PDB file of C-alpha atoms in Angstrom:
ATOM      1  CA  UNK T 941     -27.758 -28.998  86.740  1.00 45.00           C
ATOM      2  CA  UNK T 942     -30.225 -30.911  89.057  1.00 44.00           C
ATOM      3  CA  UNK T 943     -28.860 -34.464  89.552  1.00 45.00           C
ATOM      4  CA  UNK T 944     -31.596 -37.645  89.972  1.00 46.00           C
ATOM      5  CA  UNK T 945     -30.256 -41.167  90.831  1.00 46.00           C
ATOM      6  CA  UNK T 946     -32.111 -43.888  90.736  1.00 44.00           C
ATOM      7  CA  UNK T 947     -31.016 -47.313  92.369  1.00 44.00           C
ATOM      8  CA  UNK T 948     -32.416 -50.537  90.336  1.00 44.00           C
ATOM      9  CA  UNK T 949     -31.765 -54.206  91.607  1.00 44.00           C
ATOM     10  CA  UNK T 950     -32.898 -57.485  91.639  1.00 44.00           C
ATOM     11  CA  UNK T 951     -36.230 -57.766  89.846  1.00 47.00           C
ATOM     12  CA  UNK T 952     -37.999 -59.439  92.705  1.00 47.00           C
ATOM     13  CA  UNK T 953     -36.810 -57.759  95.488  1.00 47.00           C
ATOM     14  CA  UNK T 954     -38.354 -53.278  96.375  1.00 52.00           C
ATOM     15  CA  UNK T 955     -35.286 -51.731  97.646  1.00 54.00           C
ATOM     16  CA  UNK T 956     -36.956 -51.397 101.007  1.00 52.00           C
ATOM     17  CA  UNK T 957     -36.973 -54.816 101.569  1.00 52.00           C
ATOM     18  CA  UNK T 958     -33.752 -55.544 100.439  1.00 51.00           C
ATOM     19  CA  UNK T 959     -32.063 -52.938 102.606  1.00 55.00           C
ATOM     20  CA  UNK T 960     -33.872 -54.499 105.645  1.00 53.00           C
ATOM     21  CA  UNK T 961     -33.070 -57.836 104.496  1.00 52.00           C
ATOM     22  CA  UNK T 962     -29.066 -57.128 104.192  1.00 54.00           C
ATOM     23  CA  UNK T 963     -29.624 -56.133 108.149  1.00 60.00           C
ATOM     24  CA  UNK T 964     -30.487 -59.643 108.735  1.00 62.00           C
ATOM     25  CA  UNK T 965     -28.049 -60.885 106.455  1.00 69.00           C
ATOM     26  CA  UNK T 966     -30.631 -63.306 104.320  1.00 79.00           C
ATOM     27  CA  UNK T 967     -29.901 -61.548 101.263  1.00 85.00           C
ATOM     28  CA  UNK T 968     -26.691 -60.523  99.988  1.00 85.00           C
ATOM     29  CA  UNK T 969     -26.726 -57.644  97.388  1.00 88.00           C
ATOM     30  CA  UNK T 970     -24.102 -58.927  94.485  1.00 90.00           C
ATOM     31  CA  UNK T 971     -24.722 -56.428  92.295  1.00 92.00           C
ATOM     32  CA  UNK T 972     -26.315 -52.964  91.686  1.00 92.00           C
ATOM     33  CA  UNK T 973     -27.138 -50.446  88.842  1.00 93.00           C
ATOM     34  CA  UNK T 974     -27.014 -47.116  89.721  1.00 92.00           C
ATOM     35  CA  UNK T 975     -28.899 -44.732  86.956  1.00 92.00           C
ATOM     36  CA  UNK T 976     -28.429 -41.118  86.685  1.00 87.00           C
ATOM     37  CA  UNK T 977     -30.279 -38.109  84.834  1.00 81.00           C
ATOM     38  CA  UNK T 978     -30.252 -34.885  84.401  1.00 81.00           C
ATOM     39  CA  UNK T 979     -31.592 -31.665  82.843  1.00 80.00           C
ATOM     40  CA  UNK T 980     -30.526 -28.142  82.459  1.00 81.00           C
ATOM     41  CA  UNK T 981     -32.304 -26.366  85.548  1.00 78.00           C
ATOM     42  CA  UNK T 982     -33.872 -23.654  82.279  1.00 76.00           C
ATOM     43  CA  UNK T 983     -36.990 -22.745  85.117  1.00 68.00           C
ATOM     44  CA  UNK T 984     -39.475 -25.037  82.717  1.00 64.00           C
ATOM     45  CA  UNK T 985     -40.309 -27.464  85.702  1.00 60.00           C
ATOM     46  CA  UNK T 986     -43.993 -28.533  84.038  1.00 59.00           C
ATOM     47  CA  UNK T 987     -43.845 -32.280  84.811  1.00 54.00           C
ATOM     48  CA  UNK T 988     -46.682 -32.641  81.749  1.00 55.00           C
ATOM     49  CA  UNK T 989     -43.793 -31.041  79.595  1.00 54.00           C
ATOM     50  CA  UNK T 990     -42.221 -33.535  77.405  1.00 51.00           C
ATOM     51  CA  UNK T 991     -39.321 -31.115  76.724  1.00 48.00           C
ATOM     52  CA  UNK T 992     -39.971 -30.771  73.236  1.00 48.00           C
ATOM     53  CA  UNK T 993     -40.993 -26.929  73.588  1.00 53.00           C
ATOM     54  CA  UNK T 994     -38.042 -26.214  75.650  1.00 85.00           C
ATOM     55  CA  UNK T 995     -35.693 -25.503  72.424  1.00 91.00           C
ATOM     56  CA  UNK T 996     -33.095 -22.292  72.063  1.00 94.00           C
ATOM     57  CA  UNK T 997     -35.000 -19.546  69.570  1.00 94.00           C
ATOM     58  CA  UNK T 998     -31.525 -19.673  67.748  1.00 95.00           C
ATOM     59  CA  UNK T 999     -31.212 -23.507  65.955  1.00 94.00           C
ATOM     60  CA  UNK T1000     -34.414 -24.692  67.594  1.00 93.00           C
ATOM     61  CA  UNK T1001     -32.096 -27.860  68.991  1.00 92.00           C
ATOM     62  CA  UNK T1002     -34.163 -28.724  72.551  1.00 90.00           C
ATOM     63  CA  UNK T1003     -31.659 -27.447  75.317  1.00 90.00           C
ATOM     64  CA  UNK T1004     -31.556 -31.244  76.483  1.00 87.00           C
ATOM     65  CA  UNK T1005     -29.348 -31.466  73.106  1.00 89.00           C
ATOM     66  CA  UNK T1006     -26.344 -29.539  72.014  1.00 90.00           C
ATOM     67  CA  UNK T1007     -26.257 -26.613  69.449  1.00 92.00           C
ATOM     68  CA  UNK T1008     -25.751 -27.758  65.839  1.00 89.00           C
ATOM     69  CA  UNK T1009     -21.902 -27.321  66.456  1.00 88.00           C
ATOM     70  CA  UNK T1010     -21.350 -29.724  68.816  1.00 91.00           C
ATOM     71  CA  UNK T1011     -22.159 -33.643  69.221  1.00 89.00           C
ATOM     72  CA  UNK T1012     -22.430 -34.172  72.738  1.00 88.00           C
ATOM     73  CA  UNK T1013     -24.621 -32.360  74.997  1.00 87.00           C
ATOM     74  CA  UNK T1014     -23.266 -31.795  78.417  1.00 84.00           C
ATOM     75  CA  UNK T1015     -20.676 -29.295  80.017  1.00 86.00           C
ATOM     76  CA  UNK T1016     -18.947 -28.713  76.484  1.00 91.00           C
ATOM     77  CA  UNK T1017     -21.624 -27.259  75.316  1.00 93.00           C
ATOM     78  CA  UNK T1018     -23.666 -25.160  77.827  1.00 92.00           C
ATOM     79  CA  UNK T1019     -26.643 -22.806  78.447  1.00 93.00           C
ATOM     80  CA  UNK T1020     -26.586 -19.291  78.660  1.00 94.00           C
ATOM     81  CA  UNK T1021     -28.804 -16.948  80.511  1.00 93.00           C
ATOM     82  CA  UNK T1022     -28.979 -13.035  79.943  1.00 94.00           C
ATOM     83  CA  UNK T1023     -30.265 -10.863  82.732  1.00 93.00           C
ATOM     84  CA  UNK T1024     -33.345 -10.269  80.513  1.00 92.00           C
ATOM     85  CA  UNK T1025     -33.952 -14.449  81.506  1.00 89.00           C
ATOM     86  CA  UNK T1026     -33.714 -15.059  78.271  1.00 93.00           C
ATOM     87  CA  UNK T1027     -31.659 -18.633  77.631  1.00 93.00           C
ATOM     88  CA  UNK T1028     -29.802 -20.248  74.939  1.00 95.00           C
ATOM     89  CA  UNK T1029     -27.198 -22.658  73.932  1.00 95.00           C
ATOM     90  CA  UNK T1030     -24.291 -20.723  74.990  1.00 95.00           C
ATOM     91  CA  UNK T1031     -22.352 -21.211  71.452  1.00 95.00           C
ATOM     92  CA  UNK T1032     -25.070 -19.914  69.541  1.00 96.00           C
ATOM     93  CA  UNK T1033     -25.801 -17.046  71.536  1.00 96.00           C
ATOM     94  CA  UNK T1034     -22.333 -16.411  71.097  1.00 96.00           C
ATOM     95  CA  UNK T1035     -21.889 -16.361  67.530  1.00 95.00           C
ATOM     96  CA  UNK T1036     -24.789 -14.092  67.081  1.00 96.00           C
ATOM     97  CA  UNK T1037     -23.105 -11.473  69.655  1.00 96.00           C
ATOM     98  CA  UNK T1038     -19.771 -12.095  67.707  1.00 95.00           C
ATOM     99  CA  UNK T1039     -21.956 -10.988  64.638  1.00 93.00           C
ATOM    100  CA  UNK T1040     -21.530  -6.777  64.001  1.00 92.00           C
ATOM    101  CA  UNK T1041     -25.261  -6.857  63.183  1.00 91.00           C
ATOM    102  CA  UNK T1042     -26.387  -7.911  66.359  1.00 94.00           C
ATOM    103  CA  UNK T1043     -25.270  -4.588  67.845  1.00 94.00           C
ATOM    104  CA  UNK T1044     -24.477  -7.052  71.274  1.00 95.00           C
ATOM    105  CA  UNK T1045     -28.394  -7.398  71.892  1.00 96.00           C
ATOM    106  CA  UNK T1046     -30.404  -9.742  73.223  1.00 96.00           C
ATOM    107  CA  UNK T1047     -32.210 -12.157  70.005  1.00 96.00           C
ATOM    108  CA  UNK T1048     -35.356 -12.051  71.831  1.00 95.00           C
ATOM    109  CA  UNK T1049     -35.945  -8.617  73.339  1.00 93.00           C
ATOM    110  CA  UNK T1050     -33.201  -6.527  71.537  1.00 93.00           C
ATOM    111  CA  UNK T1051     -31.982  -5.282  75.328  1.00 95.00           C
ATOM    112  CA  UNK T1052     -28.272  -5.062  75.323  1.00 96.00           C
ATOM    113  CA  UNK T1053     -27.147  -8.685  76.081  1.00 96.00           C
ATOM    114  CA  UNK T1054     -25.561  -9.095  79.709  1.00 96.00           C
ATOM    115  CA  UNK T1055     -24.930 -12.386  80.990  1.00 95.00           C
ATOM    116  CA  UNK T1056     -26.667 -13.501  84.301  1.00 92.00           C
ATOM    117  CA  UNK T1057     -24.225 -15.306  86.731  1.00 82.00           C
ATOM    118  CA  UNK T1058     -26.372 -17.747  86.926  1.00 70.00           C
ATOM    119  CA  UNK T1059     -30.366 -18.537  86.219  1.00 64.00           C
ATOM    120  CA  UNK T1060     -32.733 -15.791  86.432  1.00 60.00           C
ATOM    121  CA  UNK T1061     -36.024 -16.607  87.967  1.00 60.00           C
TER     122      UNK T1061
ATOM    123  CA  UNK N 294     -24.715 -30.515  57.389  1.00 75.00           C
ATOM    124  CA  UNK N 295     -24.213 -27.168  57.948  1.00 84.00           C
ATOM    125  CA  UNK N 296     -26.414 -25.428  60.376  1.00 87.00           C
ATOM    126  CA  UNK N 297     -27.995 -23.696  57.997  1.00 93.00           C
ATOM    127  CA  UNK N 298     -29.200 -27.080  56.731  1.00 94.00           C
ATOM    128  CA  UNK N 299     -30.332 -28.183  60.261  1.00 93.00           C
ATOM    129  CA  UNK N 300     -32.605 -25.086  61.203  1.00 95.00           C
ATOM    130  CA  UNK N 301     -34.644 -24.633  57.774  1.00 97.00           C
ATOM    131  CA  UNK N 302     -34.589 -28.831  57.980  1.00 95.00           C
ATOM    132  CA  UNK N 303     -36.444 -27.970  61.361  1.00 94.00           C
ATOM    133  CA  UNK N 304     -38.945 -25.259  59.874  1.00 96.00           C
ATOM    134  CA  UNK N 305     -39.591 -27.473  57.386  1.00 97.00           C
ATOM    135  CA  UNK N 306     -40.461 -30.450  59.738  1.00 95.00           C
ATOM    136  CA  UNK N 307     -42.621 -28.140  61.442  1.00 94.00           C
ATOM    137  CA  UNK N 308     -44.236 -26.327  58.778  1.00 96.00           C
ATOM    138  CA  UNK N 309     -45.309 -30.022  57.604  1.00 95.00           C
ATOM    139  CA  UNK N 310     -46.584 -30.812  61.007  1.00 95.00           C
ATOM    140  CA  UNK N 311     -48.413 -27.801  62.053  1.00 95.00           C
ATOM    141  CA  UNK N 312     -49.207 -26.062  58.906  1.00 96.00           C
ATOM    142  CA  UNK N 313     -48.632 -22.703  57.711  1.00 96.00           C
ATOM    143  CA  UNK N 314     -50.867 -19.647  58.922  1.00 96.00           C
ATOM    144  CA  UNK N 315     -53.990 -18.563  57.450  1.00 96.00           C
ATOM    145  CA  UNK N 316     -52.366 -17.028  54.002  1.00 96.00           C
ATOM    146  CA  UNK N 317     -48.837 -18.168  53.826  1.00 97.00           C
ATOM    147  CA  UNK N 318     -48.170 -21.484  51.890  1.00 97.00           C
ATOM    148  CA  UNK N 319     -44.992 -23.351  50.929  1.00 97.00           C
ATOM    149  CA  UNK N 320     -44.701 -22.895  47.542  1.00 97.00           C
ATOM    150  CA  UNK N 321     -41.238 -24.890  47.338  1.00 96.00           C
ATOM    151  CA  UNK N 322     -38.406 -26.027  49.367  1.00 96.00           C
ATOM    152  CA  UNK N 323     -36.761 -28.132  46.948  1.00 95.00           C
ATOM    153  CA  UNK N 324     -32.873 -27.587  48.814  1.00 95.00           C
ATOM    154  CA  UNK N 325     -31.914 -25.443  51.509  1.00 95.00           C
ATOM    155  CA  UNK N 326     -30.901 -22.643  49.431  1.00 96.00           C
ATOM    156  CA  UNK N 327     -33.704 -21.031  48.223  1.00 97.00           C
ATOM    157  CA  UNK N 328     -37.762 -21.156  49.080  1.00 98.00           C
ATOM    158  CA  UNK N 329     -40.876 -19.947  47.861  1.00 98.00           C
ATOM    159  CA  UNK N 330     -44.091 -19.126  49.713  1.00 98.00           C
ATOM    160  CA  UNK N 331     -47.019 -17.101  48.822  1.00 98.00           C
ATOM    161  CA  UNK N 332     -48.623 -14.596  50.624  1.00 98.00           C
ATOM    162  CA  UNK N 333     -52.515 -13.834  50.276  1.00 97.00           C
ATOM    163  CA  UNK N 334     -54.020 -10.932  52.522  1.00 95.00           C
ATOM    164  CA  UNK N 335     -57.000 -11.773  53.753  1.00 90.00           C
ATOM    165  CA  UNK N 336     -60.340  -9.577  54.508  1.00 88.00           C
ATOM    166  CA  UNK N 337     -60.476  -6.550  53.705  1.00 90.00           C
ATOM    167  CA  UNK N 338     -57.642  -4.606  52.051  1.00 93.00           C
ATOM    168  CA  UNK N 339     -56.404  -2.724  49.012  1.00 96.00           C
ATOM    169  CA  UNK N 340     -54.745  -5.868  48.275  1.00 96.00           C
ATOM    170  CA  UNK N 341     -57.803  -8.392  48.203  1.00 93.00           C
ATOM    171  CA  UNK N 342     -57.824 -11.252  45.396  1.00 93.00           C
ATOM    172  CA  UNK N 343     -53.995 -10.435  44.901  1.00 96.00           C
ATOM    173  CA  UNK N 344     -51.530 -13.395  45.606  1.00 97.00           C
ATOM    174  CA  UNK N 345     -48.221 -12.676  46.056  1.00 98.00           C
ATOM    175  CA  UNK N 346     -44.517 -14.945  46.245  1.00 98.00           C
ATOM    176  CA  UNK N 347     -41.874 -14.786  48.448  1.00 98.00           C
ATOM    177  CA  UNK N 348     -38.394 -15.667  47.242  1.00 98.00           C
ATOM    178  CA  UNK N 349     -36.070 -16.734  50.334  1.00 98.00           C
ATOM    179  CA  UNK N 350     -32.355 -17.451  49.994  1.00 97.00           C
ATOM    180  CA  UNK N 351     -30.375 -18.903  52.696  1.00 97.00           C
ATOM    181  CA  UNK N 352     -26.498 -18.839  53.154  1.00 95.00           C
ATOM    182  CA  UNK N 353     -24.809 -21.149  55.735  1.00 92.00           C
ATOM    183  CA  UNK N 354     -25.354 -18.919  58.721  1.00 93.00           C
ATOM    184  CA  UNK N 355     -28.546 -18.432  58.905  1.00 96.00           C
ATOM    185  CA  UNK N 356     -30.130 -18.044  60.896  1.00 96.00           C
ATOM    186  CA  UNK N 357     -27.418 -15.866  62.347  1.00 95.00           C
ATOM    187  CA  UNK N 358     -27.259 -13.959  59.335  1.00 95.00           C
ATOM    188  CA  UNK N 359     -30.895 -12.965  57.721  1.00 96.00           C
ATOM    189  CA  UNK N 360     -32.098 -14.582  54.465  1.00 97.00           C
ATOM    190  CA  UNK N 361     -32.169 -12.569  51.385  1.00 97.00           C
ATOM    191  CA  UNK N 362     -35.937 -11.723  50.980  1.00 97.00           C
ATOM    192  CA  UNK N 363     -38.084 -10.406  47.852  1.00 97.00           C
ATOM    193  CA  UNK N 364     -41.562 -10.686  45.920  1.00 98.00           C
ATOM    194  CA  UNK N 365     -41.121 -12.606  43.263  1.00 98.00           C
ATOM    195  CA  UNK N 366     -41.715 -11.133  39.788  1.00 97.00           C
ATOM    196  CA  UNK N 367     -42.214 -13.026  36.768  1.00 96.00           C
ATOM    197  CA  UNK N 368     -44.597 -13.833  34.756  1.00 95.00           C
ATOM    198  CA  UNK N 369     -46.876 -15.240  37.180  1.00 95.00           C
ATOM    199  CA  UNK N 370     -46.382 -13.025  40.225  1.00 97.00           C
ATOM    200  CA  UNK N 371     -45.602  -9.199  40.567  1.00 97.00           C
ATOM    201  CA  UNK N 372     -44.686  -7.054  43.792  1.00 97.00           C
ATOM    202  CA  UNK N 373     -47.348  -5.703  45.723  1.00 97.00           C
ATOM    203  CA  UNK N 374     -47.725  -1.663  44.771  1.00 97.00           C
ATOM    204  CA  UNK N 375     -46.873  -0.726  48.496  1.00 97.00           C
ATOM    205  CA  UNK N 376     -44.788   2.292  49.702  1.00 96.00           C
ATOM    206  CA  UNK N 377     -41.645  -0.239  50.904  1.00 96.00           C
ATOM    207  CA  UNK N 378     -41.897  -2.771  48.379  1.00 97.00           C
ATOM    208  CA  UNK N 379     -39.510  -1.708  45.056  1.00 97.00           C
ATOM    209  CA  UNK N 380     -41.265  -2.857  41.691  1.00 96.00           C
ATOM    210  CA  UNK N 381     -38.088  -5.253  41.520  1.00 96.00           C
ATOM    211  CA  UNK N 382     -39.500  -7.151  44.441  1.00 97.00           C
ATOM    212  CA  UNK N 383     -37.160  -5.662  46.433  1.00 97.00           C
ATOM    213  CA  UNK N 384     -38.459  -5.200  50.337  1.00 96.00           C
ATOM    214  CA  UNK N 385     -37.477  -2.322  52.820  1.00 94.00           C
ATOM    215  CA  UNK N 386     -38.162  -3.353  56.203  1.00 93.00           C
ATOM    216  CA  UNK N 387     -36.027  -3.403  58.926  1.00 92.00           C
ATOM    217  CA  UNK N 388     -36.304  -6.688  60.048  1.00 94.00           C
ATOM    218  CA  UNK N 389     -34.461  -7.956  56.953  1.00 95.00           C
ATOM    219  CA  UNK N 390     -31.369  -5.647  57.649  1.00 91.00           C
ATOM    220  CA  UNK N 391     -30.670  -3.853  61.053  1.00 89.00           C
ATOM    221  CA  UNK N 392     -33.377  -5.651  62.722  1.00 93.00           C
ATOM    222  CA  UNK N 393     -32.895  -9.005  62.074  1.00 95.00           C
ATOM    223  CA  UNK N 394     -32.999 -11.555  64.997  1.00 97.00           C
ATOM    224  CA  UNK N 395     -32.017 -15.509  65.039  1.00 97.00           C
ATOM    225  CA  UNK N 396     -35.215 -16.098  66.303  1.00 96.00           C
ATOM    226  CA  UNK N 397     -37.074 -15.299  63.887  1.00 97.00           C
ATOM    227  CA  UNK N 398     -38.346 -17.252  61.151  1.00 97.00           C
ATOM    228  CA  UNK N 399     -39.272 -18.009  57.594  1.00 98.00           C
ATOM    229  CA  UNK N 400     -43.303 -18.110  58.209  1.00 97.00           C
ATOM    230  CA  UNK N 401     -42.206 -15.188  61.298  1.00 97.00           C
ATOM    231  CA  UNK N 402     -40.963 -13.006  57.909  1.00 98.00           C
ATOM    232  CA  UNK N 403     -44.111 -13.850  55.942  1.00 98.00           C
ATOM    233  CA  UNK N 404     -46.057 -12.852  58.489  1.00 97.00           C
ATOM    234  CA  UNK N 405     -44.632  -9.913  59.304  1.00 97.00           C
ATOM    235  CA  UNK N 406     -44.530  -8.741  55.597  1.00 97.00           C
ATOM    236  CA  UNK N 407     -48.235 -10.045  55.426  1.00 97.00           C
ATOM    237  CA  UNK N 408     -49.248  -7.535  58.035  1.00 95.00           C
ATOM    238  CA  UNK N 409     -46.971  -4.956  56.605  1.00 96.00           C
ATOM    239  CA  UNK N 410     -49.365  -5.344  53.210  1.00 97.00           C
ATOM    240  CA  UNK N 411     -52.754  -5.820  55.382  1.00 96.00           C
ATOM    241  CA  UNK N 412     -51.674  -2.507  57.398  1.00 94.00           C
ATOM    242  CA  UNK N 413     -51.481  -0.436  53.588  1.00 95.00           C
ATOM    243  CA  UNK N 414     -54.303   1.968  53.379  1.00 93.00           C
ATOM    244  CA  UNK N 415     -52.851   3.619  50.050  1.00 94.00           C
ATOM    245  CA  UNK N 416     -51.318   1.577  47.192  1.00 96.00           C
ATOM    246  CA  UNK N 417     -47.942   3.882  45.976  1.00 96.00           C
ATOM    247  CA  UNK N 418     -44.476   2.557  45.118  1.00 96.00           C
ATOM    248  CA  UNK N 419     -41.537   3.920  47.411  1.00 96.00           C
ATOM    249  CA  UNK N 420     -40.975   7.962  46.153  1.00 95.00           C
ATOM    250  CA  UNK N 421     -37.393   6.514  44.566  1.00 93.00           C
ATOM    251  CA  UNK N 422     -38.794   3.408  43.201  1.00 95.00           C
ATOM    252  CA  UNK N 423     -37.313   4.392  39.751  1.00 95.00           C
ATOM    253  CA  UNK N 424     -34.126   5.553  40.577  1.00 94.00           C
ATOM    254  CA  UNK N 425     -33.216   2.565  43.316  1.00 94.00           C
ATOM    255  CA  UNK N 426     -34.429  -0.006  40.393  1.00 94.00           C
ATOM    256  CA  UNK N 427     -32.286   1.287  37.635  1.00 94.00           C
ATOM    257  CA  UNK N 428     -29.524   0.064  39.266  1.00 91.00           C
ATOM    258  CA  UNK N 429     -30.205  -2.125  42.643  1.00 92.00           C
ATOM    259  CA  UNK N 430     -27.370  -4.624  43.184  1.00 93.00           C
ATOM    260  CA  UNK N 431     -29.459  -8.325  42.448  1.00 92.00           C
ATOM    261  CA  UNK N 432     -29.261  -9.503  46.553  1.00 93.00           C
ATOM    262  CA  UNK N 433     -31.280  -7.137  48.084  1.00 93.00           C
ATOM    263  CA  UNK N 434     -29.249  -7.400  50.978  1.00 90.00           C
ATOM    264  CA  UNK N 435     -26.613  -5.740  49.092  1.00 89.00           C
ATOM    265  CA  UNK N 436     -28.237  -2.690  49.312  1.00 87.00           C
ATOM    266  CA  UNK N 437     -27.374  -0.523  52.390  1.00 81.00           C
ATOM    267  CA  UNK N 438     -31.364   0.416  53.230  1.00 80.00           C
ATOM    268  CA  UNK N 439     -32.621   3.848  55.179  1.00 77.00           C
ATOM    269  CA  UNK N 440     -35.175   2.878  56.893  1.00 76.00           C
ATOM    270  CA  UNK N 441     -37.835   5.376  57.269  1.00 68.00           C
ATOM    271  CA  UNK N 442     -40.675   4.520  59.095  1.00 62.00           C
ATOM    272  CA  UNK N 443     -43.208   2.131  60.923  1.00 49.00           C
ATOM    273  CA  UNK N 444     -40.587   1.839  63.749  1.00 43.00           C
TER     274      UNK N 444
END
């Protein structure tokens, strides 16, 4: 997961200045907003990309989301990434593998699904 | 909704968005049971000026189970005379059975049977056409297929 904070605060005031400012104690800082994001790390770093393309081939849900089982995205519903590099919501990869007809292989290249430790670039 | 309901809710967003390909149209998606889509081969083939229907049914888990696909025959539509395609409608090809894949599609199956038809040099029903249609179970993916060939 790549973390990305972002510190908002008064309207009129760049951060710059207001850091420099508390130094000489003109301004005092009564409040702040501190906004987070993140992203699955999936390898699809296109800044033009809107995300929209970046969707697992099994329910089509974007990663950003959570498979069609779950309601919040986050760490209770993960990715999954084969050693092929192929990725997908981690429950829905699973119930495919879970499924005798998949024959444990991969959806996208039909290698015999084994699970990366972690992303493969 | 099931899931089911959410991915063919997706195809059908995008299907309405970006079209179909050349040959393949949406016949009908009235629920998220069963769909219809026709399949025309284009240029030149033994199959030109023939239109053909695709009957789709969907349980809950697709698309980790495959849909049940066949031509539709009726009075308006009859299966293609091709060596894997059963006068009943009935398809054998593997990616309906042992070679299904989640990732695949409904306009990804009309495609590929599209090319399966375009690819037919000879038009012949299957050597057991006969015998399989006397008594083939209705859900085509009921029957326990052999596949034979274009591996």
């Amino acid at each position: 997961m790549e973390m990305e904070e972002k510190e908002k605060d008064n309207e009129t005031t760049r951060p710059s200045n207001a850091r420099l400012e508390v130094c000489d104690q003109r301004v005092k800082i009564k409040k702040w907003h501190a906004i987070a994001q993140w992203r699955w790390d999936t390898g699809n770093n296109d800044p033009e990309d809107d995300g929209e393309g970046d969707v697992c081939g099994i329910c089509r849900v974007p990663f950003e989301g959570c498979c069609p089982s779950c309601k919040m995205p986050g760490d209770d519903c993960p990715l999954i990434w084969g050693e092929c590099t192929h990725v997908f919501h981690m429950h829905c990869l699973l119930q495919w593998i879970g499924t005798a007809s998949s024959k444990q292989q991969c959806p996208m290249d039909r290698r015999p699904w084994v699970t990366a430790e972690r992303k493969v670039d | 909704m099931s899931v089911s309901t959410r991915r063919l809710q997706k195809e059908l967003t995008d299907i309405k968005r970006d079209g179909t390909p050349v040959g393949i149209e949406l016949l009908s998606a009235e629920d998220f049971a069963t769909w219809y889509l026709s399949v025309e081969v284009l240029g030149n083939t033994v199959y030109e000026g023939e239109k053909f229907a695709l009957k789709f049914r969907f349980d809950n888990q697709y698309p980790i189970s495959a849909p049940a696909v066949q031509f539709v025959v009726d009075d308006h539509y009859t299966a293609p005379v091709h060596p894997h395609v059963y006068s009943n409608g009935h398809i054998c090809a593997s990616i309906l059975g042992s070679e299904w894949s989640p990732v695949l599609s409904v306009v990804s199956v009309c495609v590929t049977i599209q090319s399966m038809l375009a690819s037919c040099k000879k038009k012949e029903r299957p050597p057991d056409n006969d015998r399989y249609v006397s008594h083939a179970p209705e859900n085509p993916k009921k029957t326990r297929w052999d596949f034979h060939d274009d591996k």
